[in-house]
């Protein structure tokens, strides 16, 4: 979980609030998609948050996160070439009298910040997959594409469970069926898959 850092000369009380984000990294296929995250305020004061990113739409851009609470947000990536990017969350302490989080950032208070790394997964990436039948399913899908005579094999049926994908030190969870289809779409190849 990514956590904001503070200067070494601050006291624990001055360091509050602490804003964290979970998961602490976002992974996208080159075909695009969405990544859901949670901003967590572990401090004792309310904060206003502003999300800053040049290329990826974020919803919401501005928000309040109450003390000891969390807010959900969604990052969207459009189809495009693989690249590494980052999303920055600026945050400042505020009070109950503040109504619009955007107005809080118009004040001269210098905000703290945390960063969310974002990268792109391509079909060529080496992924550690935690699903008992994933290797078999992937193999069947690729065989069905490159060997049409095996396309109707029962093993090309897609399971409905979810998988965890590791890319470096980060992990993301995807619908297995969505992942299969996204990989094949990214390759420009959509095999005929049997229905459940």
mmCIF file of the C-alpha atoms, coordinates in Angstrom:
data_MODEL
# 
_entry.id   MODEL 
# 
loop_
_atom_site.group_PDB 
_atom_site.id 
_atom_site.type_symbol 
_atom_site.label_atom_id 
_atom_site.label_alt_id 
_atom_site.label_comp_id 
_atom_site.label_asym_id 
_atom_site.label_entity_id 
_atom_site.label_seq_id 
_atom_site.pdbx_PDB_ins_code 
_atom_site.Cartn_x 
_atom_site.Cartn_y 
_atom_site.Cartn_z 
_atom_site.occupancy 
_atom_site.B_iso_or_equiv 
_atom_site.pdbx_formal_charge 
_atom_site.auth_seq_id 
_atom_site.auth_comp_id 
_atom_site.auth_asym_id 
_atom_site.auth_atom_id 
_atom_site.pdbx_PDB_model_num 
ATOM 1   C CA . UNK A 1 1   ? 0.000   0.000   0.000   1.00 0.00 ? 1   UNK A CA 1 
ATOM 2   C CA . UNK A 1 2   ? 1.499   3.337   -1.066  1.00 0.00 ? 2   UNK A CA 1 
ATOM 3   C CA . UNK A 1 3   ? 1.735   5.757   1.847   1.00 0.00 ? 3   UNK A CA 1 
ATOM 4   C CA . UNK A 1 4   ? 2.605   9.430   1.962   1.00 0.00 ? 4   UNK A CA 1 
ATOM 5   C CA . UNK A 1 5   ? 6.008   10.258  3.422   1.00 0.00 ? 5   UNK A CA 1 
ATOM 6   C CA . UNK A 1 6   ? 6.868   13.240  5.578   1.00 0.00 ? 6   UNK A CA 1 
ATOM 7   C CA . UNK A 1 7   ? 10.040  15.104  6.437   1.00 0.00 ? 7   UNK A CA 1 
ATOM 8   C CA . UNK A 1 8   ? 12.219  13.600  9.159   1.00 0.00 ? 8   UNK A CA 1 
ATOM 9   C CA . UNK A 1 9   ? 11.954  16.707  11.340  1.00 0.00 ? 9   UNK A CA 1 
ATOM 10  C CA . UNK A 1 10  ? 8.208   16.393  11.826  1.00 0.00 ? 10  UNK A CA 1 
ATOM 11  C CA . UNK A 1 11  ? 6.569   14.910  14.893  1.00 0.00 ? 11  UNK A CA 1 
ATOM 12  C CA . UNK A 1 12  ? 4.016   12.079  14.597  1.00 0.00 ? 12  UNK A CA 1 
ATOM 13  C CA . UNK A 1 13  ? 1.226   14.545  15.325  1.00 0.00 ? 13  UNK A CA 1 
ATOM 14  C CA . UNK A 1 14  ? 2.416   16.909  12.570  1.00 0.00 ? 14  UNK A CA 1 
ATOM 15  C CA . UNK A 1 15  ? 2.646   13.987  10.156  1.00 0.00 ? 15  UNK A CA 1 
ATOM 16  C CA . UNK A 1 16  ? -1.104  13.354  10.328  1.00 0.00 ? 16  UNK A CA 1 
ATOM 17  C CA . UNK A 1 17  ? -3.196  12.765  8.338   1.00 0.00 ? 17  UNK A CA 1 
ATOM 18  C CA . UNK A 1 18  ? -1.681  9.881   6.424   1.00 0.00 ? 18  UNK A CA 1 
ATOM 19  C CA . UNK A 1 19  ? -3.182  9.110   3.043   1.00 0.00 ? 19  UNK A CA 1 
ATOM 20  C CA . UNK A 1 20  ? -2.708  5.666   1.486   1.00 0.00 ? 20  UNK A CA 1 
ATOM 21  C CA . UNK A 1 21  ? -3.900  4.007   -1.697  1.00 0.00 ? 21  UNK A CA 1 
ATOM 22  C CA . UNK A 1 22  ? -4.769  0.367   -2.237  1.00 0.00 ? 22  UNK A CA 1 
ATOM 23  C CA . UNK A 1 23  ? -3.798  -1.356  -4.488  1.00 0.00 ? 23  UNK A CA 1 
ATOM 24  C CA . UNK A 1 24  ? -0.569  0.629   -4.585  1.00 0.00 ? 24  UNK A CA 1 
ATOM 25  C CA . UNK A 1 25  ? -0.032  0.229   -8.349  1.00 0.00 ? 25  UNK A CA 1 
ATOM 26  C CA . UNK A 1 26  ? -2.208  0.114   -11.469 1.00 0.00 ? 26  UNK A CA 1 
ATOM 27  C CA . UNK A 1 27  ? -1.765  -2.272  -14.405 1.00 0.00 ? 27  UNK A CA 1 
ATOM 28  C CA . UNK A 1 28  ? -3.484  -2.000  -17.771 1.00 0.00 ? 28  UNK A CA 1 
ATOM 29  C CA . UNK A 1 29  ? -3.556  -4.000  -20.976 1.00 0.00 ? 29  UNK A CA 1 
ATOM 30  C CA . UNK A 1 30  ? -2.573  -2.129  -24.141 1.00 0.00 ? 30  UNK A CA 1 
ATOM 31  C CA . UNK A 1 31  ? -6.197  -2.477  -25.236 1.00 0.00 ? 31  UNK A CA 1 
ATOM 32  C CA . UNK A 1 32  ? -7.151  -0.143  -22.368 1.00 0.00 ? 32  UNK A CA 1 
ATOM 33  C CA . UNK A 1 33  ? -9.403  -0.651  -19.376 1.00 0.00 ? 33  UNK A CA 1 
ATOM 34  C CA . UNK A 1 34  ? -10.203 0.524   -15.872 1.00 0.00 ? 34  UNK A CA 1 
ATOM 35  C CA . UNK A 1 35  ? -8.460  0.113   -12.519 1.00 0.00 ? 35  UNK A CA 1 
ATOM 36  C CA . UNK A 1 36  ? -10.327 0.554   -9.221  1.00 0.00 ? 36  UNK A CA 1 
ATOM 37  C CA . UNK A 1 37  ? -8.525  1.824   -6.140  1.00 0.00 ? 37  UNK A CA 1 
ATOM 38  C CA . UNK A 1 38  ? -9.289  2.968   -2.608  1.00 0.00 ? 38  UNK A CA 1 
ATOM 39  C CA . UNK A 1 39  ? -7.910  6.094   -0.927  1.00 0.00 ? 39  UNK A CA 1 
ATOM 40  C CA . UNK A 1 40  ? -7.586  5.584   2.823   1.00 0.00 ? 40  UNK A CA 1 
ATOM 41  C CA . UNK A 1 41  ? -7.253  8.369   5.388   1.00 0.00 ? 41  UNK A CA 1 
ATOM 42  C CA . UNK A 1 42  ? -5.641  6.776   8.452   1.00 0.00 ? 42  UNK A CA 1 
ATOM 43  C CA . UNK A 1 43  ? -5.231  10.129  10.184  1.00 0.00 ? 43  UNK A CA 1 
ATOM 44  C CA . UNK A 1 44  ? -7.472  12.000  12.583  1.00 0.00 ? 44  UNK A CA 1 
ATOM 45  C CA . UNK A 1 45  ? -8.300  14.928  10.300  1.00 0.00 ? 45  UNK A CA 1 
ATOM 46  C CA . UNK A 1 46  ? -10.391 15.338  7.189   1.00 0.00 ? 46  UNK A CA 1 
ATOM 47  C CA . UNK A 1 47  ? -8.490  15.854  3.917   1.00 0.00 ? 47  UNK A CA 1 
ATOM 48  C CA . UNK A 1 48  ? -9.272  17.225  0.473   1.00 0.00 ? 48  UNK A CA 1 
ATOM 49  C CA . UNK A 1 49  ? -7.691  15.251  -2.372  1.00 0.00 ? 49  UNK A CA 1 
ATOM 50  C CA . UNK A 1 50  ? -6.855  16.172  -5.968  1.00 0.00 ? 50  UNK A CA 1 
ATOM 51  C CA . UNK A 1 51  ? -5.794  13.562  -8.538  1.00 0.00 ? 51  UNK A CA 1 
ATOM 52  C CA . UNK A 1 52  ? -3.295  14.725  -11.171 1.00 0.00 ? 52  UNK A CA 1 
ATOM 53  C CA . UNK A 1 53  ? -2.453  12.774  -14.333 1.00 0.00 ? 53  UNK A CA 1 
ATOM 54  C CA . UNK A 1 54  ? -1.830  13.977  -17.873 1.00 0.00 ? 54  UNK A CA 1 
ATOM 55  C CA . UNK A 1 55  ? -3.004  10.951  -19.808 1.00 0.00 ? 55  UNK A CA 1 
ATOM 56  C CA . UNK A 1 56  ? -5.440  8.878   -17.748 1.00 0.00 ? 56  UNK A CA 1 
ATOM 57  C CA . UNK A 1 57  ? -8.930  10.098  -16.777 1.00 0.00 ? 57  UNK A CA 1 
ATOM 58  C CA . UNK A 1 58  ? -9.623  9.698   -13.049 1.00 0.00 ? 58  UNK A CA 1 
ATOM 59  C CA . UNK A 1 59  ? -13.036 9.768   -11.402 1.00 0.00 ? 59  UNK A CA 1 
ATOM 60  C CA . UNK A 1 60  ? -13.457 11.631  -9.158  1.00 0.00 ? 60  UNK A CA 1 
ATOM 61  C CA . UNK A 1 61  ? -10.656 14.191  -9.631  1.00 0.00 ? 61  UNK A CA 1 
ATOM 62  C CA . UNK A 1 62  ? -11.466 16.059  -6.403  1.00 0.00 ? 62  UNK A CA 1 
ATOM 63  C CA . UNK A 1 63  ? -12.845 14.526  -3.235  1.00 0.00 ? 63  UNK A CA 1 
ATOM 64  C CA . UNK A 1 64  ? -12.970 14.690  0.534   1.00 0.00 ? 64  UNK A CA 1 
ATOM 65  C CA . UNK A 1 65  ? -11.771 11.724  2.581   1.00 0.00 ? 65  UNK A CA 1 
ATOM 66  C CA . UNK A 1 66  ? -12.979 11.784  6.163   1.00 0.00 ? 66  UNK A CA 1 
ATOM 67  C CA . UNK A 1 67  ? -10.734 10.814  9.072   1.00 0.00 ? 67  UNK A CA 1 
ATOM 68  C CA . UNK A 1 68  ? -10.524 7.042   9.401   1.00 0.00 ? 68  UNK A CA 1 
ATOM 69  C CA . UNK A 1 69  ? -12.493 6.564   6.183   1.00 0.00 ? 69  UNK A CA 1 
ATOM 70  C CA . UNK A 1 70  ? -11.878 5.589   2.580   1.00 0.00 ? 70  UNK A CA 1 
ATOM 71  C CA . UNK A 1 71  ? -13.133 6.615   -0.860  1.00 0.00 ? 71  UNK A CA 1 
ATOM 72  C CA . UNK A 1 72  ? -13.186 4.661   -4.096  1.00 0.00 ? 72  UNK A CA 1 
ATOM 73  C CA . UNK A 1 73  ? -11.890 5.971   -7.403  1.00 0.00 ? 73  UNK A CA 1 
ATOM 74  C CA . UNK A 1 74  ? -11.571 4.635   -10.934 1.00 0.00 ? 74  UNK A CA 1 
ATOM 75  C CA . UNK A 1 75  ? -8.674  5.194   -13.349 1.00 0.00 ? 75  UNK A CA 1 
ATOM 76  C CA . UNK A 1 76  ? -9.388  4.736   -17.051 1.00 0.00 ? 76  UNK A CA 1 
ATOM 77  C CA . UNK A 1 77  ? -6.817  3.983   -19.730 1.00 0.00 ? 77  UNK A CA 1 
ATOM 78  C CA . UNK A 1 78  ? -7.580  4.298   -23.436 1.00 0.00 ? 78  UNK A CA 1 
ATOM 79  C CA . UNK A 1 79  ? -6.034  1.857   -25.944 1.00 0.00 ? 79  UNK A CA 1 
ATOM 80  C CA . UNK A 1 80  ? -2.443  2.738   -26.754 1.00 0.00 ? 80  UNK A CA 1 
ATOM 81  C CA . UNK A 1 81  ? 1.187   1.586   -26.749 1.00 0.00 ? 81  UNK A CA 1 
ATOM 82  C CA . UNK A 1 82  ? 2.794   0.240   -23.589 1.00 0.00 ? 82  UNK A CA 1 
ATOM 83  C CA . UNK A 1 83  ? 4.297   2.849   -21.273 1.00 0.00 ? 83  UNK A CA 1 
ATOM 84  C CA . UNK A 1 84  ? 5.100   3.557   -17.635 1.00 0.00 ? 84  UNK A CA 1 
ATOM 85  C CA . UNK A 1 85  ? 3.324   6.486   -16.000 1.00 0.00 ? 85  UNK A CA 1 
ATOM 86  C CA . UNK A 1 86  ? 2.277   7.720   -12.578 1.00 0.00 ? 86  UNK A CA 1 
ATOM 87  C CA . UNK A 1 87  ? -0.707  9.333   -10.929 1.00 0.00 ? 87  UNK A CA 1 
ATOM 88  C CA . UNK A 1 88  ? -0.157  11.905  -8.171  1.00 0.00 ? 88  UNK A CA 1 
ATOM 89  C CA . UNK A 1 89  ? -2.627  12.511  -5.366  1.00 0.00 ? 89  UNK A CA 1 
ATOM 90  C CA . UNK A 1 90  ? -2.229  15.906  -3.677  1.00 0.00 ? 90  UNK A CA 1 
ATOM 91  C CA . UNK A 1 91  ? -3.963  16.307  -0.327  1.00 0.00 ? 91  UNK A CA 1 
ATOM 92  C CA . UNK A 1 92  ? -4.422  18.990  2.311   1.00 0.00 ? 92  UNK A CA 1 
ATOM 93  C CA . UNK A 1 93  ? -6.050  19.069  5.719   1.00 0.00 ? 93  UNK A CA 1 
ATOM 94  C CA . UNK A 1 94  ? -9.459  20.743  5.811   1.00 0.00 ? 94  UNK A CA 1 
ATOM 95  C CA . UNK A 1 95  ? -12.457 21.067  8.122   1.00 0.00 ? 95  UNK A CA 1 
ATOM 96  C CA . UNK A 1 96  ? -16.194 20.459  8.064   1.00 0.00 ? 96  UNK A CA 1 
ATOM 97  C CA . UNK A 1 97  ? -16.857 24.029  6.899   1.00 0.00 ? 97  UNK A CA 1 
ATOM 98  C CA . UNK A 1 98  ? -15.227 23.271  3.547   1.00 0.00 ? 98  UNK A CA 1 
ATOM 99  C CA . UNK A 1 99  ? -17.892 22.329  1.011   1.00 0.00 ? 99  UNK A CA 1 
ATOM 100 C CA . UNK A 1 100 ? -16.056 22.041  -2.317  1.00 0.00 ? 100 UNK A CA 1 
ATOM 101 C CA . UNK A 1 101 ? -12.710 20.164  -2.335  1.00 0.00 ? 101 UNK A CA 1 
ATOM 102 C CA . UNK A 1 102 ? -11.623 22.156  -5.399  1.00 0.00 ? 102 UNK A CA 1 
ATOM 103 C CA . UNK A 1 103 ? -11.853 25.404  -3.398  1.00 0.00 ? 103 UNK A CA 1 
ATOM 104 C CA . UNK A 1 104 ? -9.530  23.996  -0.734  1.00 0.00 ? 104 UNK A CA 1 
ATOM 105 C CA . UNK A 1 105 ? -6.705  23.832  -3.275  1.00 0.00 ? 105 UNK A CA 1 
ATOM 106 C CA . UNK A 1 106 ? -7.165  27.497  -4.186  1.00 0.00 ? 106 UNK A CA 1 
ATOM 107 C CA . UNK A 1 107 ? -5.737  28.413  -0.797  1.00 0.00 ? 107 UNK A CA 1 
ATOM 108 C CA . UNK A 1 108 ? -1.997  28.945  -0.339  1.00 0.00 ? 108 UNK A CA 1 
ATOM 109 C CA . UNK A 1 109 ? -1.528  25.827  1.776   1.00 0.00 ? 109 UNK A CA 1 
ATOM 110 C CA . UNK A 1 110 ? 1.167   23.575  0.286   1.00 0.00 ? 110 UNK A CA 1 
ATOM 111 C CA . UNK A 1 111 ? -0.294  20.085  -0.238  1.00 0.00 ? 111 UNK A CA 1 
ATOM 112 C CA . UNK A 1 112 ? 1.354   16.765  0.566   1.00 0.00 ? 112 UNK A CA 1 
ATOM 113 C CA . UNK A 1 113 ? 1.372   14.078  -2.103  1.00 0.00 ? 113 UNK A CA 1 
ATOM 114 C CA . UNK A 1 114 ? 1.513   10.352  -2.782  1.00 0.00 ? 114 UNK A CA 1 
ATOM 115 C CA . UNK A 1 115 ? 2.223   8.668   -6.118  1.00 0.00 ? 115 UNK A CA 1 
ATOM 116 C CA . UNK A 1 116 ? 0.573   5.695   -7.773  1.00 0.00 ? 116 UNK A CA 1 
ATOM 117 C CA . UNK A 1 117 ? 2.804   3.896   -10.320 1.00 0.00 ? 117 UNK A CA 1 
ATOM 118 C CA . UNK A 1 118 ? 1.028   2.760   -13.490 1.00 0.00 ? 118 UNK A CA 1 
ATOM 119 C CA . UNK A 1 119 ? 2.311   0.393   -16.148 1.00 0.00 ? 119 UNK A CA 1 
ATOM 120 C CA . UNK A 1 120 ? 1.027   -1.505  -19.149 1.00 0.00 ? 120 UNK A CA 1 
ATOM 121 C CA . UNK A 1 121 ? 0.838   -5.278  -19.525 1.00 0.00 ? 121 UNK A CA 1 
ATOM 122 C CA . UNK A 1 122 ? 1.374   -6.694  -23.013 1.00 0.00 ? 122 UNK A CA 1 
ATOM 123 C CA . UNK A 1 123 ? 0.863   -10.285 -24.188 1.00 0.00 ? 123 UNK A CA 1 
ATOM 124 C CA . UNK A 1 124 ? 4.654   -10.672 -24.159 1.00 0.00 ? 124 UNK A CA 1 
ATOM 125 C CA . UNK A 1 125 ? 4.985   -9.826  -20.460 1.00 0.00 ? 125 UNK A CA 1 
ATOM 126 C CA . UNK A 1 126 ? 6.023   -12.658 -18.176 1.00 0.00 ? 126 UNK A CA 1 
ATOM 127 C CA . UNK A 1 127 ? 3.308   -12.947 -15.530 1.00 0.00 ? 127 UNK A CA 1 
ATOM 128 C CA . UNK A 1 128 ? 3.085   -15.074 -12.432 1.00 0.00 ? 128 UNK A CA 1 
ATOM 129 C CA . UNK A 1 129 ? -0.480  -16.286 -12.371 1.00 0.00 ? 129 UNK A CA 1 
ATOM 130 C CA . UNK A 1 130 ? -2.242  -17.772 -9.336  1.00 0.00 ? 130 UNK A CA 1 
ATOM 131 C CA . UNK A 1 131 ? -4.979  -19.896 -10.820 1.00 0.00 ? 131 UNK A CA 1 
ATOM 132 C CA . UNK A 1 132 ? -4.861  -23.716 -11.044 1.00 0.00 ? 132 UNK A CA 1 
ATOM 133 C CA . UNK A 1 133 ? -6.142  -23.959 -14.600 1.00 0.00 ? 133 UNK A CA 1 
ATOM 134 C CA . UNK A 1 134 ? -4.854  -20.696 -16.054 1.00 0.00 ? 134 UNK A CA 1 
ATOM 135 C CA . UNK A 1 135 ? -1.821  -22.166 -17.836 1.00 0.00 ? 135 UNK A CA 1 
ATOM 136 C CA . UNK A 1 136 ? -3.979  -24.875 -19.361 1.00 0.00 ? 136 UNK A CA 1 
ATOM 137 C CA . UNK A 1 137 ? -6.661  -22.380 -20.365 1.00 0.00 ? 137 UNK A CA 1 
ATOM 138 C CA . UNK A 1 138 ? -4.142  -19.972 -21.918 1.00 0.00 ? 138 UNK A CA 1 
ATOM 139 C CA . UNK A 1 139 ? -2.464  -22.792 -23.777 1.00 0.00 ? 139 UNK A CA 1 
ATOM 140 C CA . UNK A 1 140 ? -5.804  -23.931 -25.154 1.00 0.00 ? 140 UNK A CA 1 
ATOM 141 C CA . UNK A 1 141 ? -6.697  -20.432 -26.285 1.00 0.00 ? 141 UNK A CA 1 
ATOM 142 C CA . UNK A 1 142 ? -3.424  -19.868 -28.083 1.00 0.00 ? 142 UNK A CA 1 
ATOM 143 C CA . UNK A 1 143 ? -3.554  -23.331 -29.647 1.00 0.00 ? 143 UNK A CA 1 
ATOM 144 C CA . UNK A 1 144 ? -7.108  -22.674 -30.825 1.00 0.00 ? 144 UNK A CA 1 
ATOM 145 C CA . UNK A 1 145 ? -5.895  -19.512 -32.548 1.00 0.00 ? 145 UNK A CA 1 
ATOM 146 C CA . UNK A 1 146 ? -2.802  -20.924 -34.199 1.00 0.00 ? 146 UNK A CA 1 
ATOM 147 C CA . UNK A 1 147 ? -4.343  -24.373 -34.826 1.00 0.00 ? 147 UNK A CA 1 
ATOM 148 C CA . UNK A 1 148 ? -7.959  -23.853 -35.976 1.00 0.00 ? 148 UNK A CA 1 
ATOM 149 C CA . UNK A 1 149 ? -8.598  -27.589 -36.108 1.00 0.00 ? 149 UNK A CA 1 
ATOM 150 C CA . UNK A 1 150 ? -8.356  -27.625 -32.280 1.00 0.00 ? 150 UNK A CA 1 
ATOM 151 C CA . UNK A 1 151 ? -10.595 -24.597 -31.830 1.00 0.00 ? 151 UNK A CA 1 
ATOM 152 C CA . UNK A 1 152 ? -13.611 -26.555 -30.629 1.00 0.00 ? 152 UNK A CA 1 
ATOM 153 C CA . UNK A 1 153 ? -11.720 -28.301 -27.859 1.00 0.00 ? 153 UNK A CA 1 
ATOM 154 C CA . UNK A 1 154 ? -13.753 -28.370 -24.586 1.00 0.00 ? 154 UNK A CA 1 
ATOM 155 C CA . UNK A 1 155 ? -10.755 -26.915 -22.782 1.00 0.00 ? 155 UNK A CA 1 
ATOM 156 C CA . UNK A 1 156 ? -11.272 -23.557 -24.542 1.00 0.00 ? 156 UNK A CA 1 
ATOM 157 C CA . UNK A 1 157 ? -14.217 -22.868 -22.278 1.00 0.00 ? 157 UNK A CA 1 
ATOM 158 C CA . UNK A 1 158 ? -13.444 -19.889 -20.049 1.00 0.00 ? 158 UNK A CA 1 
ATOM 159 C CA . UNK A 1 159 ? -13.792 -20.191 -16.267 1.00 0.00 ? 159 UNK A CA 1 
ATOM 160 C CA . UNK A 1 160 ? -15.580 -17.374 -14.446 1.00 0.00 ? 160 UNK A CA 1 
ATOM 161 C CA . UNK A 1 161 ? -13.177 -17.063 -11.514 1.00 0.00 ? 161 UNK A CA 1 
ATOM 162 C CA . UNK A 1 162 ? -10.685 -14.261 -10.902 1.00 0.00 ? 162 UNK A CA 1 
ATOM 163 C CA . UNK A 1 163 ? -6.897  -14.353 -10.978 1.00 0.00 ? 163 UNK A CA 1 
ATOM 164 C CA . UNK A 1 164 ? -4.100  -12.339 -9.409  1.00 0.00 ? 164 UNK A CA 1 
ATOM 165 C CA . UNK A 1 165 ? -1.378  -11.170 -11.776 1.00 0.00 ? 165 UNK A CA 1 
ATOM 166 C CA . UNK A 1 166 ? 2.074   -10.203 -10.550 1.00 0.00 ? 166 UNK A CA 1 
ATOM 167 C CA . UNK A 1 167 ? 4.138   -7.725  -12.549 1.00 0.00 ? 167 UNK A CA 1 
ATOM 168 C CA . UNK A 1 168 ? 7.304   -6.930  -10.625 1.00 0.00 ? 168 UNK A CA 1 
ATOM 169 C CA . UNK A 1 169 ? 6.338   -6.281  -7.011  1.00 0.00 ? 169 UNK A CA 1 
ATOM 170 C CA . UNK A 1 170 ? 2.747   -5.284  -7.736  1.00 0.00 ? 170 UNK A CA 1 
ATOM 171 C CA . UNK A 1 171 ? -0.378  -7.360  -8.051  1.00 0.00 ? 171 UNK A CA 1 
ATOM 172 C CA . UNK A 1 172 ? -3.705  -6.801  -9.774  1.00 0.00 ? 172 UNK A CA 1 
ATOM 173 C CA . UNK A 1 173 ? -6.881  -8.841  -9.892  1.00 0.00 ? 173 UNK A CA 1 
ATOM 174 C CA . UNK A 1 174 ? -8.680  -9.481  -13.156 1.00 0.00 ? 174 UNK A CA 1 
ATOM 175 C CA . UNK A 1 175 ? -11.679 -11.457 -14.303 1.00 0.00 ? 175 UNK A CA 1 
ATOM 176 C CA . UNK A 1 176 ? -10.122 -14.496 -15.949 1.00 0.00 ? 176 UNK A CA 1 
ATOM 177 C CA . UNK A 1 177 ? -12.506 -14.396 -18.898 1.00 0.00 ? 177 UNK A CA 1 
ATOM 178 C CA . UNK A 1 178 ? -11.900 -10.665 -19.419 1.00 0.00 ? 178 UNK A CA 1 
ATOM 179 C CA . UNK A 1 179 ? -8.144  -11.183 -19.246 1.00 0.00 ? 179 UNK A CA 1 
ATOM 180 C CA . UNK A 1 180 ? -8.196  -13.952 -21.853 1.00 0.00 ? 180 UNK A CA 1 
ATOM 181 C CA . UNK A 1 181 ? -10.281 -11.879 -24.223 1.00 0.00 ? 181 UNK A CA 1 
ATOM 182 C CA . UNK A 1 182 ? -8.209  -8.737  -23.682 1.00 0.00 ? 182 UNK A CA 1 
ATOM 183 C CA . UNK A 1 183 ? -4.960  -10.556 -24.425 1.00 0.00 ? 183 UNK A CA 1 
ATOM 184 C CA . UNK A 1 184 ? -6.343  -12.056 -27.606 1.00 0.00 ? 184 UNK A CA 1 
ATOM 185 C CA . UNK A 1 185 ? -7.802  -8.684  -28.634 1.00 0.00 ? 185 UNK A CA 1 
ATOM 186 C CA . UNK A 1 186 ? -4.432  -7.026  -28.060 1.00 0.00 ? 186 UNK A CA 1 
ATOM 187 C CA . UNK A 1 187 ? -2.880  -9.610  -30.387 1.00 0.00 ? 187 UNK A CA 1 
ATOM 188 C CA . UNK A 1 188 ? -5.512  -8.861  -33.004 1.00 0.00 ? 188 UNK A CA 1 
ATOM 189 C CA . UNK A 1 189 ? -6.848  -12.389 -32.723 1.00 0.00 ? 189 UNK A CA 1 
ATOM 190 C CA . UNK A 1 190 ? -10.214 -13.417 -31.327 1.00 0.00 ? 190 UNK A CA 1 
ATOM 191 C CA . UNK A 1 191 ? -10.693 -17.212 -31.405 1.00 0.00 ? 191 UNK A CA 1 
ATOM 192 C CA . UNK A 1 192 ? -14.115 -18.807 -31.306 1.00 0.00 ? 192 UNK A CA 1 
ATOM 193 C CA . UNK A 1 193 ? -14.702 -19.703 -27.665 1.00 0.00 ? 193 UNK A CA 1 
ATOM 194 C CA . UNK A 1 194 ? -17.276 -22.182 -26.457 1.00 0.00 ? 194 UNK A CA 1 
ATOM 195 C CA . UNK A 1 195 ? -20.098 -20.932 -24.254 1.00 0.00 ? 195 UNK A CA 1 
ATOM 196 C CA . UNK A 1 196 ? -20.398 -21.873 -20.596 1.00 0.00 ? 196 UNK A CA 1 
# 
